[in-house]
């Protein structure tokens, strides 16, 4: 697994850990701070590279939508199935104005292993970019 995938997985795991805590938990603030540090480091280290990729994806599929920081596209939660596939919810990633159907609920999601960008639309899920 490459470094960018490991960094994404670390963020996803920390988001999952935080989601299991209550605000009143003594460790909540520390975990939240660790998450923000991971996200900041990720954007600093991989942001330019990923923003270039996301700009190309946006131009092709959703040119009216702004490109956000790469961490915004990361799924908040995902489940790895027994066969190694990743399942994500329909509200993950960033909502975009899809060129093929601007009123459709379309979303772009950045996922690890392999690093890829998914376009989720009412018509299904399409990998619109994948690391080679």
Short mmCIF file of N, CA and C in Angstrom, two decimals:
data_model
loop_
_atom_site.label_atom_id
_atom_site.label_comp_id
_atom_site.label_asym_id
_atom_site.label_seq_id
_atom_site.Cartn_x
_atom_site.Cartn_y
_atom_site.Cartn_z
N UNK A 1 0.85 -1.17 0.00
CA UNK A 1 0.00 0.00 0.00
C UNK A 1 0.90 1.24 0.00
N UNK A 2 0.53 2.24 -0.78
CA UNK A 2 1.39 3.42 -0.86
C UNK A 2 1.09 4.41 0.27
N UNK A 3 1.94 5.40 0.39
CA UNK A 3 1.88 6.35 1.49
C UNK A 3 0.59 7.15 1.50
N UNK A 4 0.11 7.57 0.33
CA UNK A 4 -1.13 8.37 0.28
C UNK A 4 -2.32 7.54 0.77
N UNK A 5 -2.34 6.26 0.42
CA UNK A 5 -3.41 5.39 0.91
C UNK A 5 -3.33 5.24 2.43
N UNK A 6 -2.12 5.07 2.95
CA UNK A 6 -1.95 4.93 4.39
C UNK A 6 -2.42 6.20 5.11
N UNK A 7 -2.11 7.36 4.54
CA UNK A 7 -2.53 8.64 5.14
C UNK A 7 -4.05 8.77 5.11
N UNK A 8 -4.68 8.38 4.00
CA UNK A 8 -6.14 8.43 3.91
C UNK A 8 -6.78 7.50 4.93
N UNK A 9 -6.26 6.29 5.05
CA UNK A 9 -6.81 5.32 5.98
C UNK A 9 -6.66 5.80 7.42
N UNK A 10 -5.54 6.44 7.74
CA UNK A 10 -5.34 6.98 9.09
C UNK A 10 -6.41 8.03 9.40
N UNK A 11 -6.74 8.88 8.43
CA UNK A 11 -7.79 9.89 8.63
C UNK A 11 -9.14 9.21 8.81
N UNK A 12 -9.44 8.25 7.95
CA UNK A 12 -10.73 7.55 8.04
C UNK A 12 -10.88 6.85 9.39
N UNK A 13 -9.81 6.21 9.85
CA UNK A 13 -9.86 5.52 11.14
C UNK A 13 -10.06 6.51 12.29
N UNK A 14 -9.39 7.68 12.21
CA UNK A 14 -9.53 8.68 13.27
C UNK A 14 -10.94 9.27 13.25
N UNK A 15 -11.51 9.48 12.05
CA UNK A 15 -12.90 9.97 11.94
C UNK A 15 -13.85 8.97 12.58
N UNK A 16 -13.62 7.70 12.32
CA UNK A 16 -14.47 6.66 12.89
C UNK A 16 -14.34 6.65 14.41
N UNK A 17 -13.11 6.76 14.92
CA UNK A 17 -12.89 6.80 16.36
C UNK A 17 -13.63 7.99 16.98
N UNK A 18 -13.54 9.16 16.35
CA UNK A 18 -14.19 10.35 16.87
C UNK A 18 -15.72 10.20 16.85
N UNK A 19 -16.23 9.55 15.80
CA UNK A 19 -17.69 9.41 15.70
C UNK A 19 -18.27 8.52 16.79
N UNK A 20 -17.43 7.72 17.42
CA UNK A 20 -17.90 6.83 18.48
C UNK A 20 -17.85 7.49 19.86
N UNK A 21 -17.30 8.71 19.92
CA UNK A 21 -17.18 9.41 21.20
C UNK A 21 -18.28 10.44 21.37
N UNK A 22 -18.66 10.69 22.62
CA UNK A 22 -19.58 11.77 22.95
C UNK A 22 -18.76 13.03 23.20
N UNK A 23 -19.39 14.19 23.00
CA UNK A 23 -18.70 15.45 23.27
C UNK A 23 -18.21 15.52 24.72
N UNK A 24 -18.90 14.88 25.61
CA UNK A 24 -18.54 14.93 27.03
C UNK A 24 -17.39 13.99 27.39
N UNK A 25 -16.98 13.14 26.44
CA UNK A 25 -15.89 12.21 26.69
C UNK A 25 -14.59 12.99 26.92
N UNK A 26 -13.82 12.57 27.92
CA UNK A 26 -12.56 13.25 28.25
C UNK A 26 -11.56 13.26 27.10
N UNK A 27 -11.64 12.28 26.22
CA UNK A 27 -10.66 12.19 25.13
C UNK A 27 -11.14 12.84 23.83
N UNK A 28 -12.39 13.32 23.81
CA UNK A 28 -12.96 13.85 22.56
C UNK A 28 -12.09 14.95 21.95
N UNK A 29 -11.72 15.95 22.75
CA UNK A 29 -10.94 17.07 22.23
C UNK A 29 -9.58 16.62 21.69
N UNK A 30 -8.94 15.68 22.39
CA UNK A 30 -7.63 15.19 21.94
C UNK A 30 -7.75 14.43 20.62
N UNK A 31 -8.76 13.59 20.50
CA UNK A 31 -8.96 12.83 19.26
C UNK A 31 -9.30 13.78 18.11
N UNK A 32 -10.14 14.78 18.40
CA UNK A 32 -10.51 15.75 17.37
C UNK A 32 -9.27 16.53 16.91
N UNK A 33 -8.42 16.90 17.84
CA UNK A 33 -7.19 17.62 17.48
C UNK A 33 -6.26 16.75 16.64
N UNK A 34 -6.14 15.46 17.01
CA UNK A 34 -5.32 14.53 16.22
C UNK A 34 -5.87 14.40 14.80
N UNK A 35 -7.20 14.34 14.68
CA UNK A 35 -7.84 14.25 13.37
C UNK A 35 -7.50 15.49 12.54
N UNK A 36 -7.64 16.67 13.13
CA UNK A 36 -7.34 17.90 12.40
C UNK A 36 -5.87 17.95 11.99
N UNK A 37 -4.99 17.48 12.83
CA UNK A 37 -3.57 17.43 12.48
C UNK A 37 -3.32 16.49 11.30
N UNK A 38 -3.97 15.31 11.33
CA UNK A 38 -3.85 14.37 10.21
C UNK A 38 -4.36 14.98 8.92
N UNK A 39 -5.51 15.65 8.99
CA UNK A 39 -6.09 16.28 7.80
C UNK A 39 -5.20 17.40 7.28
N UNK A 40 -4.67 18.23 8.18
CA UNK A 40 -3.79 19.32 7.76
C UNK A 40 -2.52 18.77 7.11
N UNK A 41 -1.92 17.75 7.72
CA UNK A 41 -0.72 17.13 7.15
C UNK A 41 -1.00 16.54 5.77
N UNK A 42 -2.16 15.88 5.65
CA UNK A 42 -2.55 15.28 4.38
C UNK A 42 -2.70 16.34 3.29
N UNK A 43 -3.43 17.42 3.61
CA UNK A 43 -3.62 18.49 2.62
C UNK A 43 -2.30 19.16 2.26
N UNK A 44 -1.42 19.31 3.25
CA UNK A 44 -0.13 19.93 2.99
C UNK A 44 0.74 19.06 2.10
N UNK A 45 0.76 17.76 2.39
CA UNK A 45 1.64 16.84 1.66
C UNK A 45 1.09 16.44 0.29
N UNK A 46 -0.20 16.19 0.20
CA UNK A 46 -0.79 15.65 -1.03
C UNK A 46 -1.77 16.60 -1.70
N UNK A 47 -2.04 17.75 -1.09
CA UNK A 47 -3.07 18.66 -1.56
C UNK A 47 -2.90 19.12 -2.99
N UNK A 48 -1.70 19.62 -3.34
CA UNK A 48 -1.49 20.12 -4.70
C UNK A 48 -1.71 19.04 -5.74
N UNK A 49 -1.14 17.87 -5.49
CA UNK A 49 -1.28 16.74 -6.41
C UNK A 49 -2.75 16.34 -6.57
N UNK A 50 -3.45 16.20 -5.46
CA UNK A 50 -4.85 15.77 -5.52
C UNK A 50 -5.76 16.87 -6.06
N UNK A 51 -5.46 18.13 -5.75
CA UNK A 51 -6.28 19.21 -6.29
C UNK A 51 -6.18 19.27 -7.81
N UNK A 52 -4.99 18.99 -8.37
CA UNK A 52 -4.85 18.93 -9.83
C UNK A 52 -5.75 17.84 -10.41
N UNK A 53 -5.75 16.68 -9.77
CA UNK A 53 -6.59 15.57 -10.22
C UNK A 53 -8.06 15.94 -10.09
N UNK A 54 -8.43 16.50 -8.94
CA UNK A 54 -9.83 16.87 -8.70
C UNK A 54 -10.29 17.96 -9.67
N UNK A 55 -9.41 18.91 -10.03
CA UNK A 55 -9.77 19.93 -11.01
C UNK A 55 -10.12 19.30 -12.36
N UNK A 56 -9.34 18.31 -12.78
CA UNK A 56 -9.60 17.62 -14.05
C UNK A 56 -10.93 16.86 -13.98
N UNK A 57 -11.18 16.21 -12.85
CA UNK A 57 -12.44 15.48 -12.67
C UNK A 57 -13.61 16.46 -12.69
N UNK A 58 -13.46 17.58 -12.00
CA UNK A 58 -14.52 18.60 -11.98
C UNK A 58 -14.78 19.15 -13.38
N UNK A 59 -13.73 19.46 -14.12
CA UNK A 59 -13.90 20.01 -15.47
C UNK A 59 -14.70 19.06 -16.36
N UNK A 60 -14.46 17.78 -16.21
CA UNK A 60 -15.13 16.80 -17.06
C UNK A 60 -16.55 16.47 -16.61
N UNK A 61 -16.76 16.41 -15.29
CA UNK A 61 -18.04 15.89 -14.79
C UNK A 61 -18.92 16.92 -14.07
N UNK A 62 -18.32 17.95 -13.52
CA UNK A 62 -19.09 18.91 -12.72
C UNK A 62 -18.41 20.29 -12.72
N UNK A 63 -18.29 20.92 -13.89
CA UNK A 63 -17.53 22.17 -13.99
C UNK A 63 -18.13 23.34 -13.22
N UNK A 64 -19.38 23.28 -12.86
CA UNK A 64 -20.01 24.38 -12.12
C UNK A 64 -19.75 24.30 -10.61
N UNK A 65 -19.17 23.19 -10.15
CA UNK A 65 -18.90 23.00 -8.73
C UNK A 65 -17.46 23.36 -8.41
N UNK A 66 -17.26 24.01 -7.27
CA UNK A 66 -15.92 24.40 -6.84
C UNK A 66 -15.13 23.19 -6.37
N UNK A 67 -13.83 23.24 -6.62
CA UNK A 67 -12.92 22.22 -6.10
C UNK A 67 -12.60 22.58 -4.65
N UNK A 68 -12.75 21.63 -3.76
CA UNK A 68 -12.49 21.83 -2.34
C UNK A 68 -11.18 21.16 -1.95
N UNK A 69 -10.79 21.31 -0.70
CA UNK A 69 -9.61 20.61 -0.20
C UNK A 69 -9.82 19.11 -0.33
N UNK A 70 -8.78 18.35 -0.64
CA UNK A 70 -8.93 16.91 -0.83
C UNK A 70 -9.59 16.17 0.34
N UNK A 71 -9.35 16.60 1.56
CA UNK A 71 -9.94 15.90 2.71
C UNK A 71 -11.47 16.00 2.72
N UNK A 72 -12.03 17.00 2.06
CA UNK A 72 -13.49 17.12 2.00
C UNK A 72 -14.10 15.96 1.22
N UNK A 73 -13.34 15.39 0.29
CA UNK A 73 -13.85 14.32 -0.57
C UNK A 73 -13.74 12.94 0.08
N UNK A 74 -12.99 12.85 1.16
CA UNK A 74 -12.83 11.57 1.84
C UNK A 74 -14.14 11.15 2.49
N UNK A 75 -14.45 9.88 2.37
CA UNK A 75 -15.64 9.35 3.03
C UNK A 75 -15.48 9.51 4.54
N UNK A 76 -16.55 9.89 5.20
CA UNK A 76 -16.51 10.00 6.66
C UNK A 76 -16.48 8.61 7.29
N UNK A 77 -17.17 7.67 6.64
CA UNK A 77 -17.23 6.29 7.13
C UNK A 77 -17.25 5.35 5.93
N UNK A 78 -16.65 4.19 6.12
CA UNK A 78 -16.76 3.14 5.11
C UNK A 78 -16.65 1.81 5.80
N UNK A 79 -17.13 0.78 5.10
CA UNK A 79 -17.08 -0.57 5.63
C UNK A 79 -16.34 -1.43 4.63
N UNK A 80 -15.36 -2.18 5.12
CA UNK A 80 -14.67 -3.13 4.25
C UNK A 80 -15.38 -4.47 4.35
N UNK A 81 -15.81 -4.99 3.20
CA UNK A 81 -16.53 -6.26 3.18
C UNK A 81 -15.56 -7.42 3.29
N UNK A 82 -16.09 -8.61 3.46
CA UNK A 82 -15.24 -9.79 3.60
C UNK A 82 -14.36 -10.04 2.38
N UNK A 83 -14.84 -9.64 1.19
CA UNK A 83 -14.05 -9.86 -0.03
C UNK A 83 -13.11 -8.69 -0.33
N UNK A 84 -12.93 -7.77 0.65
CA UNK A 84 -11.98 -6.69 0.49
C UNK A 84 -12.51 -5.44 -0.20
N UNK A 85 -13.77 -5.45 -0.58
CA UNK A 85 -14.37 -4.28 -1.22
C UNK A 85 -14.72 -3.24 -0.16
N UNK A 86 -14.87 -1.99 -0.60
CA UNK A 86 -15.25 -0.93 0.31
C UNK A 86 -16.67 -0.49 -0.02
N UNK A 87 -17.50 -0.40 1.01
CA UNK A 87 -18.86 0.11 0.85
C UNK A 87 -18.97 1.44 1.56
N UNK A 88 -19.57 2.43 0.88
CA UNK A 88 -19.76 3.75 1.47
C UNK A 88 -21.23 4.14 1.36
N UNK A 89 -21.63 5.05 2.22
CA UNK A 89 -23.01 5.52 2.20
C UNK A 89 -23.24 6.51 1.07
N UNK A 90 -24.50 6.80 0.79
CA UNK A 90 -24.87 7.68 -0.32
C UNK A 90 -24.61 9.15 -0.02
N UNK A 91 -24.29 9.49 1.23
CA UNK A 91 -24.07 10.89 1.61
C UNK A 91 -22.58 11.20 1.82
N UNK A 92 -21.70 10.31 1.39
CA UNK A 92 -20.26 10.52 1.58
C UNK A 92 -19.71 11.46 0.51
N UNK A 93 -18.54 12.01 0.78
CA UNK A 93 -17.88 12.87 -0.20
C UNK A 93 -18.49 14.25 -0.29
N UNK A 94 -18.40 14.84 -1.48
CA UNK A 94 -18.84 16.21 -1.73
C UNK A 94 -19.96 16.21 -2.77
N UNK A 95 -21.04 16.91 -2.46
CA UNK A 95 -22.13 17.04 -3.42
C UNK A 95 -21.68 17.98 -4.53
N UNK A 96 -21.93 17.59 -5.79
CA UNK A 96 -21.53 18.38 -6.95
C UNK A 96 -22.69 18.52 -7.92
N UNK A 97 -22.58 19.51 -8.80
CA UNK A 97 -23.57 19.72 -9.85
C UNK A 97 -23.09 18.96 -11.09
N UNK A 98 -23.64 17.77 -11.26
CA UNK A 98 -23.23 16.85 -12.32
C UNK A 98 -23.68 17.39 -13.67
N UNK A 99 -22.76 17.43 -14.62
CA UNK A 99 -23.02 18.02 -15.94
C UNK A 99 -24.14 17.29 -16.68
N UNK A 100 -24.26 15.97 -16.49
CA UNK A 100 -25.27 15.18 -17.21
C UNK A 100 -26.68 15.39 -16.66
N UNK A 101 -26.78 15.78 -15.39
CA UNK A 101 -28.08 16.00 -14.77
C UNK A 101 -27.87 16.92 -13.55
N UNK A 102 -27.87 18.23 -13.77
CA UNK A 102 -27.54 19.19 -12.70
C UNK A 102 -28.41 19.11 -11.45
N UNK A 103 -29.62 18.60 -11.55
CA UNK A 103 -30.47 18.53 -10.36
C UNK A 103 -30.35 17.19 -9.64
N UNK A 104 -29.60 16.26 -10.23
CA UNK A 104 -29.41 14.96 -9.59
C UNK A 104 -28.54 15.10 -8.34
N UNK A 105 -28.73 14.22 -7.41
CA UNK A 105 -27.89 14.19 -6.22
C UNK A 105 -26.62 13.43 -6.57
N UNK A 106 -25.60 14.16 -7.02
CA UNK A 106 -24.33 13.55 -7.41
C UNK A 106 -23.25 13.93 -6.41
N UNK A 107 -22.32 13.00 -6.19
CA UNK A 107 -21.26 13.23 -5.21
C UNK A 107 -19.94 12.69 -5.74
N UNK A 108 -18.85 13.36 -5.38
CA UNK A 108 -17.51 12.87 -5.65
C UNK A 108 -16.91 12.41 -4.33
N UNK A 109 -16.26 11.24 -4.37
CA UNK A 109 -15.69 10.65 -3.17
C UNK A 109 -14.27 10.19 -3.48
N UNK A 110 -13.35 10.51 -2.58
CA UNK A 110 -11.95 10.07 -2.67
C UNK A 110 -11.77 8.88 -1.74
N UNK A 111 -11.28 7.76 -2.28
CA UNK A 111 -11.10 6.54 -1.50
C UNK A 111 -9.69 5.98 -1.68
N UNK A 112 -9.21 5.25 -0.67
CA UNK A 112 -7.89 4.63 -0.75
C UNK A 112 -7.91 3.20 -1.28
N UNK A 113 -6.72 2.72 -1.58
CA UNK A 113 -6.40 1.31 -1.84
C UNK A 113 -7.23 0.64 -2.93
N UNK A 114 -7.06 0.99 -4.18
CA UNK A 114 -6.16 2.00 -4.72
C UNK A 114 -6.78 3.40 -4.61
N UNK A 115 -5.92 4.41 -4.62
CA UNK A 115 -6.41 5.78 -4.58
C UNK A 115 -7.27 6.02 -5.81
N UNK A 116 -8.51 6.50 -5.57
CA UNK A 116 -9.43 6.71 -6.68
C UNK A 116 -10.49 7.72 -6.31
N UNK A 117 -11.11 8.29 -7.35
CA UNK A 117 -12.22 9.22 -7.17
C UNK A 117 -13.45 8.58 -7.80
N UNK A 118 -14.53 8.50 -7.02
CA UNK A 118 -15.78 7.94 -7.51
C UNK A 118 -16.77 9.08 -7.77
N UNK A 119 -17.56 8.91 -8.81
CA UNK A 119 -18.71 9.78 -9.06
C UNK A 119 -19.94 8.93 -8.77
N UNK A 120 -20.68 9.33 -7.74
CA UNK A 120 -21.89 8.61 -7.37
C UNK A 120 -23.08 9.43 -7.85
N UNK A 121 -23.91 8.82 -8.69
CA UNK A 121 -25.09 9.49 -9.24
C UNK A 121 -26.28 8.55 -9.11
N UNK A 122 -27.50 9.04 -9.40
CA UNK A 122 -28.65 8.14 -9.38
C UNK A 122 -28.50 6.98 -10.38
N UNK A 123 -27.63 7.15 -11.37
CA UNK A 123 -27.43 6.08 -12.36
C UNK A 123 -26.42 5.04 -11.92
N UNK A 124 -25.72 5.31 -10.81
CA UNK A 124 -24.76 4.34 -10.30
C UNK A 124 -23.46 5.00 -9.88
N UNK A 125 -22.45 4.17 -9.68
CA UNK A 125 -21.14 4.63 -9.23
C UNK A 125 -20.13 4.36 -10.35
N UNK A 126 -19.34 5.39 -10.63
CA UNK A 126 -18.32 5.29 -11.68
C UNK A 126 -16.98 5.74 -11.12
N UNK A 127 -15.94 4.98 -11.40
CA UNK A 127 -14.59 5.42 -11.05
C UNK A 127 -14.17 6.40 -12.13
N UNK A 128 -14.00 7.68 -11.75
CA UNK A 128 -13.68 8.72 -12.74
C UNK A 128 -12.18 9.05 -12.76
N UNK A 129 -11.45 8.54 -11.77
CA UNK A 129 -9.99 8.64 -11.76
C UNK A 129 -9.46 7.58 -10.83
N UNK A 130 -8.34 6.95 -11.23
CA UNK A 130 -7.70 5.94 -10.39
C UNK A 130 -6.20 6.01 -10.57
N UNK A 131 -5.47 5.89 -9.47
CA UNK A 131 -4.00 5.91 -9.52
C UNK A 131 -3.52 4.68 -10.28
N UNK A 132 -2.47 4.91 -11.02
CA UNK A 132 -1.92 3.79 -11.81
C UNK A 132 -0.58 3.40 -11.31
#
